[in-house]
Amino acid sequence: MTPTRAHFTQQLAQLTEDVLHLGSMAHHAYRQSLQALAARDADLAREVIAADPAMNRMRYDVEAECYTLLATEQPVAGDLRAIVAALTVAQDLERIGDHGKKIARISIRMQQEPKSIHQVDALYKQTFNVVLSYMVERPRWIGAGTQLLQAMHEMERVADRATNVAERVIYSVTGELIDLNA
Amino acid sequence: MDKITVERLSFFYGAKRALTDVSIGIPERQITALIGPSGCGKSTFLRCLNRMNDTIRGARVEGRVLLDGQDIYAADADVVALRSRVGMVFQRPNPFPQTIFDNIAFGPRVLGLASNGSLADTVERSLRDVHLWDEVKDNLKQDALSLSLGQQQRLCIARVIAVKPEVILMDEPCSALDPIATLKVEDLMRELSQNYTIVIVTHNMQQAARASDMTAMMMLTDDKKSGTIIEVGPARRIFTRPSDPRTEGYVTGRYG
Ligand SMILES: Nc1ncnc2c1ncn2[C@@H]1O[C@H](COP(=O)(O)OP(=O)(O)OP(=O)(O)O)[C@@H](O)[C@H]1O
Ligand SMILES: [Mg+2]
């Protein structure tokens, strides 16, 4: 039997590549935002914020590619699942970029906090409750603690998004929609 | 409930084996689509379901085909009765060169199903069932061949249901039709499936995906010489996550 639909196969490969590219952009932005937070590096934070529009564009480009393939190629089975997965994964990846941007903003706000890098770093490693108890015991840390709690919330959302991406990958490969949080 | 049960059916055109060990249950009042590459034996299989292959010289069947539990190939089976229970619609509309009325009346007359009075009723009901009545009611004496192809195909479906079959077999019934006429036939199949068991052969993947409840994938077996069903399941599963990689390759159009 001879392979057919070479053009479509190539378009699907391009789509996968674009999603992976968006993924590495989001990954990079998120890591930089954590670095900016830990080091309270405002320049790095501004770099993260500046990278966001490119990820938004990339996500809409991926979406447009998906819609075109759905409308013109009538994909089914594994092809359909790959495209549907790309649609939702692109959204999650772009949102991971958004969370990075928010963490970057928090790190800029924390410039005003009278804390040394080490203290921030130490606090950052603690859990929610520990941060809270620090804030209760040491009222002068309330400002920094509040910012960190917000940053931790963003990190948690990133973890949720990452779980979504993993679920979509499983769906794309096996056709099974499972809840990894269950 | 399965209307038809096929058990390890093999079919031979003389020395040539066309089907090997085909097994499938065809659910009652549902639409079952047969898909698969050209030459894999879809039409041969469909014709086995109402013994249309009997007339071919040297044709031979192994295995069993049960209609409501009765083997249609049993020695005492009544082939004429079988064909009135299991009707067939073909790829190209094939109305008789007669009037619209006589086309529909043909079966009931031959089978002695209707007196002259109720014959008109049967014709009207059959044409209404295929949504052709309003288009032709003033021209029942017109030659059926003057209808458009889409209308002719619905006429042929009306001709089949006029004899009140239980099963309707359709071999690529839309391949000669334009997209709108095709969708009309699909809508019609959907409605008819409330009362009839329908088996359709189609090369149109979108049609199988849209119009069938169950989809069966046929292929030539490894020796490349005879066909069999390799996977069967609800259409929604076959078109979202088929389990056999050969089905995946076929429905995604990767291999012809
Ligand atoms: N009357 C016949 N005598 C001998 N061989 C036949 C006859 N009809 C069909 N065949 C052979 O049986 C095999 C299956 O043919 P069949 O027409 O059932 O395939 P199909 O799946 O319906 O193909 P298509 O999609 O092209 O209609 C083919 O190899 C064909 O050549
Ligand atoms: Mg055929």
Coordinates of C-alpha atoms and ligand atoms in Angstrom, one line a residue:
Chain A
M1 CA 0.0 0.0 0.0
T2 CA 1.2 3.5 -0.8
P3 CA 1.1 6.3 1.6
T4 CA -1.2 9.2 0.7
R5 CA -2.1 12.7 2.0
A6 CA 1.6 13.8 2.0
H7 CA 0.6 17.5 2.2
F8 CA -1.8 17.0 5.1
T9 CA 0.8 14.9 6.9
Q10 CA 3.3 17.7 6.5
Q11 CA 0.9 20.3 7.7
L12 CA 0.2 18.2 10.8
A13 CA 4.0 17.9 11.4
Q14 CA 4.2 21.7 11.1
L15 CA 1.4 22.1 13.6
T16 CA 3.2 19.9 16.1
E17 CA 6.4 21.9 15.6
D18 CA 4.5 25.2 16.2
V19 CA 3.0 23.8 19.4
L20 CA 6.4 22.7 20.6
H21 CA 7.8 26.1 19.8
L22 CA 5.1 27.8 21.8
G23 CA 5.8 25.3 24.6
S24 CA 9.5 26.1 24.8
M25 CA 8.6 29.9 24.8
A26 CA 6.2 29.3 27.7
H27 CA 8.7 27.1 29.5
H28 CA 11.4 29.7 29.1
A29 CA 9.2 32.6 30.3
Y30 CA 8.0 30.7 33.3
R31 CA 11.6 29.7 34.4
Q32 CA 12.8 33.3 33.9
S33 CA 9.9 34.6 36.0
L34 CA 10.9 32.3 38.9
Q35 CA 14.5 33.4 38.5
A36 CA 13.4 37.0 38.5
L37 CA 11.3 36.4 41.6
A38 CA 14.1 34.6 43.5
A39 CA 16.8 37.1 42.5
R40 CA 14.4 40.1 42.4
D41 CA 15.8 40.9 39.0
A42 CA 13.6 43.6 37.5
D43 CA 15.4 43.6 34.1
L44 CA 14.8 39.8 33.7
A45 CA 11.1 40.4 34.8
R46 CA 10.7 43.0 32.1
E47 CA 12.1 40.6 29.6
V48 CA 9.5 38.0 30.6
I49 CA 6.7 40.6 30.2
A50 CA 8.0 41.7 26.8
A51 CA 7.9 38.1 25.6
D52 CA 4.2 37.7 26.2
P53 CA 2.7 39.2 23.0
A54 CA 4.7 36.8 20.9
M55 CA 3.2 33.9 22.7
N56 CA -0.3 35.3 22.3
R57 CA 0.3 35.6 18.5
M58 CA 1.7 32.1 18.3
R59 CA -1.3 30.7 20.1
Y60 CA -3.7 32.4 17.7
D61 CA -1.6 31.2 14.7
V62 CA -1.8 27.7 16.0
E63 CA -5.6 28.1 16.5
A64 CA -6.0 29.4 13.0
E65 CA -4.0 26.4 11.6
C66 CA -6.2 24.0 13.5
Y67 CA -9.4 25.6 12.2
T68 CA -8.1 25.5 8.7
L69 CA -7.2 21.8 8.9
L70 CA -10.6 21.0 10.5
A71 CA -12.5 22.8 7.8
T72 CA -10.5 21.6 4.9
E73 CA -9.2 18.2 5.7
Q74 CA -12.1 16.5 7.6
P75 CA -9.6 14.8 10.0
V76 CA -10.7 11.7 11.9
A77 CA -9.2 9.3 14.4
G78 CA -5.6 10.0 15.4
D79 CA -5.4 13.1 13.1
L80 CA -8.5 14.6 14.7
R81 CA -7.3 13.9 18.2
A82 CA -3.9 15.5 17.4
I83 CA -5.6 18.7 16.1
V84 CA -8.1 18.9 18.9
A85 CA -5.2 18.4 21.4
A86 CA -3.1 21.1 19.7
L87 CA -6.0 23.5 20.1
T88 CA -6.3 23.1 23.8
V89 CA -2.6 22.6 24.5
A90 CA -1.8 25.9 22.7
Q91 CA -4.2 27.6 25.0
D92 CA -2.7 26.1 28.1
L93 CA 0.8 26.9 27.0
E94 CA -0.1 30.5 26.3
R95 CA -1.7 30.7 29.7
I96 CA 1.5 29.4 31.3
G97 CA 3.2 32.4 29.7
D98 CA 0.5 34.6 31.3
H99 CA 1.2 33.2 34.7
G100 CA 4.9 33.8 34.1
K101 CA 4.1 37.4 33.2
K102 CA 2.1 37.8 36.5
I103 CA 5.0 36.3 38.5
A104 CA 7.3 38.7 36.8
R105 CA 5.1 41.6 37.7
I106 CA 5.0 40.4 41.3
S107 CA 8.8 40.3 41.4
I108 CA 8.9 43.9 40.2
R109 CA 6.5 44.9 42.9
M110 CA 8.7 43.2 45.4
Q111 CA 11.6 45.5 44.6
Q112 CA 10.1 47.8 47.2
E113 CA 10.1 45.2 49.9
P114 CA 13.0 45.5 52.4
K115 CA 14.1 42.0 52.2
S116 CA 17.4 40.4 51.2
I117 CA 17.5 37.9 48.4
H118 CA 18.2 35.1 50.8
Q119 CA 15.1 35.8 52.9
V120 CA 12.9 36.0 49.9
D121 CA 14.4 32.8 48.6
A122 CA 13.9 31.1 52.0
L123 CA 10.3 32.2 52.2
Y124 CA 9.7 31.2 48.6
K125 CA 10.6 27.6 49.5
Q126 CA 8.0 27.4 52.2
T127 CA 4.5 26.3 51.9
F128 CA 1.4 28.4 52.0
N129 CA 0.9 27.9 55.7
V130 CA 4.5 28.6 56.6
V131 CA 4.3 31.9 54.7
L132 CA 1.2 32.7 56.5
S133 CA 2.6 32.0 59.9
Y134 CA 5.7 34.1 59.1
M135 CA 3.4 36.9 58.2
V136 CA 1.5 36.5 61.5
E137 CA 4.6 36.4 63.6
R138 CA 6.5 39.1 61.8
P139 CA 4.1 41.8 60.6
R140 CA 6.9 43.6 58.7
W141 CA 6.9 40.6 56.3
I142 CA 3.2 41.0 55.4
G143 CA 3.9 42.9 52.3
A144 CA 6.4 40.4 50.9
G145 CA 4.4 37.5 52.2
T146 CA 1.3 38.7 50.3
Q147 CA 3.2 39.0 47.1
L148 CA 4.7 35.6 47.5
L149 CA 1.3 34.0 48.2
Q150 CA 0.1 35.5 44.9
A151 CA 3.2 34.1 43.1
M152 CA 2.5 30.7 44.6
H153 CA -1.0 30.9 43.4
E154 CA 0.3 31.5 39.9
M155 CA 2.7 28.6 40.2
E156 CA -0.2 26.3 41.2
R157 CA -2.1 27.4 38.2
V158 CA 1.0 26.6 36.0
A159 CA 1.0 23.1 37.5
D160 CA -2.7 22.8 36.6
R161 CA -2.0 23.9 33.1
A162 CA 0.8 21.4 32.8
T163 CA -1.6 18.6 34.0
N164 CA -4.0 19.7 31.3
V165 CA -1.3 19.5 28.7
A166 CA -0.4 16.0 29.9
E167 CA -4.0 14.9 29.7
R168 CA -4.3 16.1 26.1
V169 CA -1.1 14.3 25.1
I170 CA -2.6 11.1 26.5
Y171 CA -5.8 11.8 24.6
S172 CA -4.0 12.4 21.4
V173 CA -2.0 9.2 21.7
T174 CA -4.6 6.8 23.1
G175 CA -8.0 8.4 22.5
E176 CA -8.8 8.3 26.2
L177 CA -9.8 11.4 28.1
I178 CA -8.6 10.9 31.6
D179 CA -8.6 13.3 34.6
L180 CA -5.0 13.2 36.0
N181 CA -6.2 15.1 39.1
A182 CA -8.8 12.5 40.0
Chain B
M1 CA -30.9 -7.1 19.2
D2 CA -29.2 -8.4 16.1
K3 CA -31.4 -8.6 13.1
I4 CA -28.8 -10.5 11.1
T5 CA -26.0 -12.7 12.5
V6 CA -23.2 -13.7 10.1
E7 CA -21.1 -16.5 11.3
R8 CA -17.8 -17.3 9.7
L9 CA -19.0 -16.6 6.2
S10 CA -16.7 -17.5 3.3
F11 CA -17.7 -16.9 -0.3
F12 CA -16.2 -18.3 -3.5
Y13 CA -16.7 -17.2 -7.1
G14 CA -15.9 -20.6 -8.5
A15 CA -12.3 -21.3 -7.5
K16 CA -11.7 -17.7 -6.5
R17 CA -12.2 -17.1 -2.8
A18 CA -13.7 -13.6 -2.2
L19 CA -14.6 -13.6 1.5
T20 CA -13.0 -15.4 4.4
D21 CA -14.5 -16.0 7.8
V22 CA -16.7 -12.9 8.0
S23 CA -18.5 -12.6 11.3
I24 CA -20.7 -9.7 12.4
G25 CA -23.9 -9.0 14.2
I26 CA -26.1 -6.4 12.4
P27 CA -28.3 -4.6 14.9
E28 CA -32.0 -4.2 14.3
R29 CA -33.3 -0.8 13.2
Q30 CA -29.8 0.7 13.0
I31 CA -27.6 1.8 10.2
T32 CA -24.5 -0.4 9.7
A33 CA -21.9 0.9 7.2
L34 CA -19.4 -1.3 5.5
I35 CA -16.2 0.5 4.5
G36 CA -13.0 -0.7 3.0
P37 CA -10.8 -0.4 0.0
S38 CA -12.0 -1.3 -3.5
G39 CA -12.1 -5.0 -4.2
C40 CA -12.1 -6.1 -0.6
G41 CA -15.5 -7.8 -1.1
K42 CA -18.0 -5.3 0.3
S43 CA -20.5 -5.7 -2.5
T44 CA -20.0 -9.5 -2.5
F45 CA -20.8 -9.5 1.3
L46 CA -23.8 -7.3 0.9
R47 CA -25.2 -9.6 -1.8
C48 CA -24.7 -12.6 0.4
L49 CA -27.2 -11.1 2.8
N50 CA -30.1 -11.6 0.4
R51 CA -28.6 -14.3 -1.7
M52 CA -28.2 -12.1 -4.8
N53 CA -25.0 -14.0 -5.5
D54 CA -27.0 -17.2 -6.1
T55 CA -27.4 -16.5 -9.8
I56 CA -23.7 -16.3 -10.4
R57 CA -22.4 -19.6 -11.8
G58 CA -20.0 -21.5 -9.5
A59 CA -20.8 -19.2 -6.5
R60 CA -20.5 -21.0 -3.2
V61 CA -21.1 -20.1 0.4
E62 CA -19.6 -21.5 3.6
G63 CA -20.7 -20.5 7.1
R64 CA -24.1 -19.1 8.2
V65 CA -26.2 -16.0 7.7
L66 CA -29.1 -15.9 10.2
L67 CA -32.0 -13.6 9.7
D68 CA -34.0 -13.4 12.9
G69 CA -32.2 -16.6 13.9
Q70 CA -33.1 -18.5 10.7
D71 CA -30.3 -19.6 8.3
I72 CA -31.1 -18.0 4.9
Y73 CA -29.0 -20.6 3.2
A74 CA -30.8 -23.5 4.8
A75 CA -32.0 -26.1 2.2
D76 CA -35.6 -25.2 2.8
A77 CA -35.2 -21.5 2.8
D78 CA -37.5 -19.5 0.5
V79 CA -35.4 -17.2 -1.6
V80 CA -38.3 -15.2 -3.0
A81 CA -39.6 -14.5 0.5
L82 CA -36.1 -13.6 1.6
R83 CA -35.7 -11.0 -1.1
S84 CA -39.0 -9.4 -0.1
R85 CA -37.8 -9.2 3.5
V86 CA -34.3 -8.0 2.5
G87 CA -34.5 -5.3 -0.3
M88 CA -31.6 -3.8 -2.1
V89 CA -30.8 -0.3 -3.5
F90 CA -27.9 0.0 -6.0
Q91 CA -25.1 2.4 -6.8
R92 CA -26.8 3.9 -9.9
P93 CA -30.5 4.6 -9.6
N94 CA -32.1 2.0 -11.8
P95 CA -35.8 2.8 -12.2
F96 CA -37.7 0.6 -14.6
P97 CA -38.5 2.4 -17.9
Q98 CA -42.1 2.8 -16.8
T99 CA -44.2 5.4 -15.0
I100 CA -43.4 6.6 -11.5
F101 CA -46.6 4.9 -10.3
D102 CA -45.8 1.6 -12.0
N103 CA -42.3 1.6 -10.6
I104 CA -43.6 1.7 -7.0
A105 CA -46.5 -0.6 -7.7
F106 CA -44.3 -3.2 -9.3
G107 CA -43.3 -5.1 -6.2
P108 CA -46.7 -5.1 -4.5
R109 CA -48.3 -6.3 -7.7
V110 CA -45.8 -9.1 -8.2
L111 CA -46.1 -10.2 -4.7
G112 CA -49.9 -9.8 -4.7
L113 CA -49.6 -7.5 -1.7
A114 CA -52.2 -5.0 -2.7
S115 CA -55.6 -4.7 -4.3
N116 CA -56.0 -1.9 -6.9
G117 CA -57.6 0.4 -4.3
S118 CA -54.9 0.0 -1.7
L119 CA -52.2 0.0 -4.4
A120 CA -52.6 3.8 -4.8
D121 CA -52.3 4.1 -1.0
T122 CA -49.1 2.0 -1.0
V123 CA -47.7 4.2 -3.8
E124 CA -48.5 7.4 -2.0
R125 CA -47.2 6.2 1.4
S126 CA -44.0 4.9 -0.1
L127 CA -43.4 8.2 -2.0
R128 CA -44.2 10.2 1.1
D129 CA -41.8 8.1 3.2
V130 CA -39.0 9.1 0.8
H131 CA -40.2 12.7 0.7
L132 CA -40.8 12.5 -3.1
W133 CA -44.6 12.7 -3.0
D134 CA -44.9 16.5 -3.1
E135 CA -42.4 16.6 -6.0
V136 CA -44.2 14.0 -8.2
K137 CA -47.8 13.7 -7.0
D138 CA -49.1 15.6 -10.1
N139 CA -47.0 13.5 -12.5
L140 CA -47.4 9.9 -11.4
K141 CA -47.9 8.9 -15.0
Q142 CA -44.6 10.5 -16.0
D143 CA -41.7 8.3 -17.1
A144 CA -39.5 7.6 -14.0
L145 CA -36.4 8.2 -16.1
S146 CA -37.3 11.8 -16.5
L147 CA -36.6 12.4 -12.8
S148 CA -33.3 13.8 -11.6
L149 CA -30.8 11.2 -10.4
G150 CA -31.4 12.2 -6.8
Q151 CA -35.1 11.8 -7.3
Q152 CA -34.6 8.5 -9.1
Q153 CA -32.6 7.2 -6.2
R154 CA -35.3 8.1 -3.7
L155 CA -37.8 6.5 -6.1
C156 CA -35.7 3.3 -6.0
I157 CA -35.8 3.4 -2.2
A158 CA -39.5 3.9 -2.3
R159 CA -39.8 0.9 -4.6
V160 CA -38.0 -1.2 -2.1
I161 CA -40.0 -0.1 0.9
A162 CA -43.3 -0.5 -1.0
V163 CA -43.0 -4.3 -0.4
K164 CA -42.5 -3.7 3.3
P165 CA -39.1 -5.3 3.8
E166 CA -37.4 -5.6 7.1
V167 CA -33.8 -5.0 5.9
I168 CA -32.6 -2.5 3.3
L169 CA -29.2 -3.1 1.7
M170 CA -27.6 -0.2 -0.1
D171 CA -24.5 -0.5 -2.2
E172 CA -22.9 3.0 -2.6
P173 CA -26.4 4.6 -3.0
C174 CA -25.1 8.1 -3.2
S175 CA -22.1 7.8 -5.4
A176 CA -24.0 9.1 -8.5
L177 CA -25.6 12.0 -6.5
D178 CA -24.6 15.6 -5.8
P179 CA -24.0 16.7 -2.2
I180 CA -27.5 17.9 -1.5
A181 CA -29.2 14.8 -3.0
T182 CA -26.6 12.8 -1.0
L183 CA -27.6 14.5 2.3
K184 CA -31.3 14.0 1.5
V185 CA -30.7 10.2 1.1
E186 CA -28.7 10.2 4.4
D187 CA -31.6 12.1 6.2
L188 CA -34.0 9.6 4.7
M189 CA -31.8 6.6 5.9
R190 CA -31.9 8.1 9.4
E191 CA -35.7 8.3 9.3
L192 CA -36.1 4.8 7.8
S193 CA -33.8 3.3 10.4
Q194 CA -36.7 3.8 12.9
N195 CA -38.5 1.0 11.1
Y196 CA -35.9 -0.8 9.0
T197 CA -32.5 -2.4 9.5
I198 CA -30.1 -0.7 7.0
V199 CA -26.8 -1.9 5.7
I200 CA -24.9 0.5 3.5
V201 CA -21.7 0.2 1.6
T202 CA -19.9 3.5 1.1
H203 CA -16.6 4.8 -0.1
N204 CA -17.4 8.2 1.5
M205 CA -15.8 8.3 5.0
Q206 CA -17.8 11.4 6.0
Q207 CA -20.9 9.6 5.0
A208 CA -20.1 6.5 7.1
A209 CA -19.1 8.8 10.0
R210 CA -22.3 10.9 9.7
A211 CA -24.9 8.4 8.7
S212 CA -24.0 5.1 10.4
D213 CA -24.6 3.8 13.9
M214 CA -22.2 0.9 13.5
T215 CA -19.2 0.9 11.1
A216 CA -17.5 -2.3 9.9
M217 CA -14.1 -2.1 8.3
M218 CA -13.4 -4.7 5.6
M219 CA -10.0 -5.5 4.1
L220 CA -8.2 -8.1 2.1
T221 CA -6.6 -10.6 4.5
D222 CA -2.9 -11.2 4.6
D223 CA -2.8 -13.5 1.7
K224 CA -4.2 -10.5 -0.2
K225 CA -6.7 -12.6 -1.9
S226 CA -10.0 -12.5 0.1
G227 CA -11.8 -10.0 2.2
T228 CA -12.9 -10.1 5.8
I229 CA -14.2 -7.7 8.5
I230 CA -11.2 -6.6 10.6
E231 CA -13.0 -4.3 13.0
V232 CA -16.5 -3.3 13.9
G233 CA -17.8 -0.8 16.4
P234 CA -19.9 2.3 16.9
A235 CA -19.2 4.8 14.2
R236 CA -18.3 7.4 16.8
R237 CA -15.5 5.2 18.1
I238 CA -14.3 4.0 14.7
F239 CA -13.9 7.6 13.6
T240 CA -12.3 8.9 16.8
R241 CA -10.3 6.0 18.1
P242 CA -10.2 2.9 16.0
S243 CA -8.3 0.1 17.6
D244 CA -6.8 -1.6 14.5
P245 CA -4.0 0.4 12.9
R246 CA -5.3 -0.7 9.5
T247 CA -8.6 0.9 10.2
E248 CA -6.8 4.0 11.4
G249 CA -4.8 4.1 8.2
Y250 CA -7.9 3.7 6.0
V251 CA -10.2 6.2 7.7
T252 CA -7.5 8.9 7.9
G253 CA -6.9 8.3 4.2
R254 CA -3.3 7.4 4.7
Y255 CA -3.5 4.1 2.8
G256 CA -5.8 3.4 -0.1
Ligands
LIG1 N1 -19.2 -12.0 -10.6 C1 -17.9 -12.1 -10.2 N2 -17.2 -13.2 -10.6 C2 -15.9 -13.3 -10.2 N3 -15.3 -12.5 -9.3 C3 -16.0 -11.4 -8.9 C4 -17.3 -11.2 -9.3 N4 -17.7 -10.1 -8.6 C5 -16.7 -9.6 -7.9 N5 -15.6 -10.5 -8.0 C6 -14.3 -10.3 -7.4 O1 -14.5 -10.4 -6.0 C7 -13.7 -9.5 -5.3 C8 -14.5 -8.6 -4.4 O2 -15.3 -7.7 -5.3 P1 -16.4 -6.8 -4.7 O3 -17.1 -6.2 -5.9 O4 -17.2 -7.5 -3.7 O5 -15.5 -5.7 -4.0 P2 -15.9 -4.3 -3.4 O6 -15.3 -4.2 -2.0 O7 -17.4 -4.1 -3.5 O8 -15.2 -3.3 -4.4 P3 -15.6 -1.8 -4.8 O9 -15.4 -0.9 -3.6 O10 -14.7 -1.5 -5.9 O11 -17.1 -1.8 -5.2 C9 -12.9 -8.8 -6.4 O12 -11.6 -9.4 -6.5 C10 -13.7 -9.0 -7.6 O13 -12.9 -9.0 -8.8
MG2 MG -18.6 -2.7 -4.6

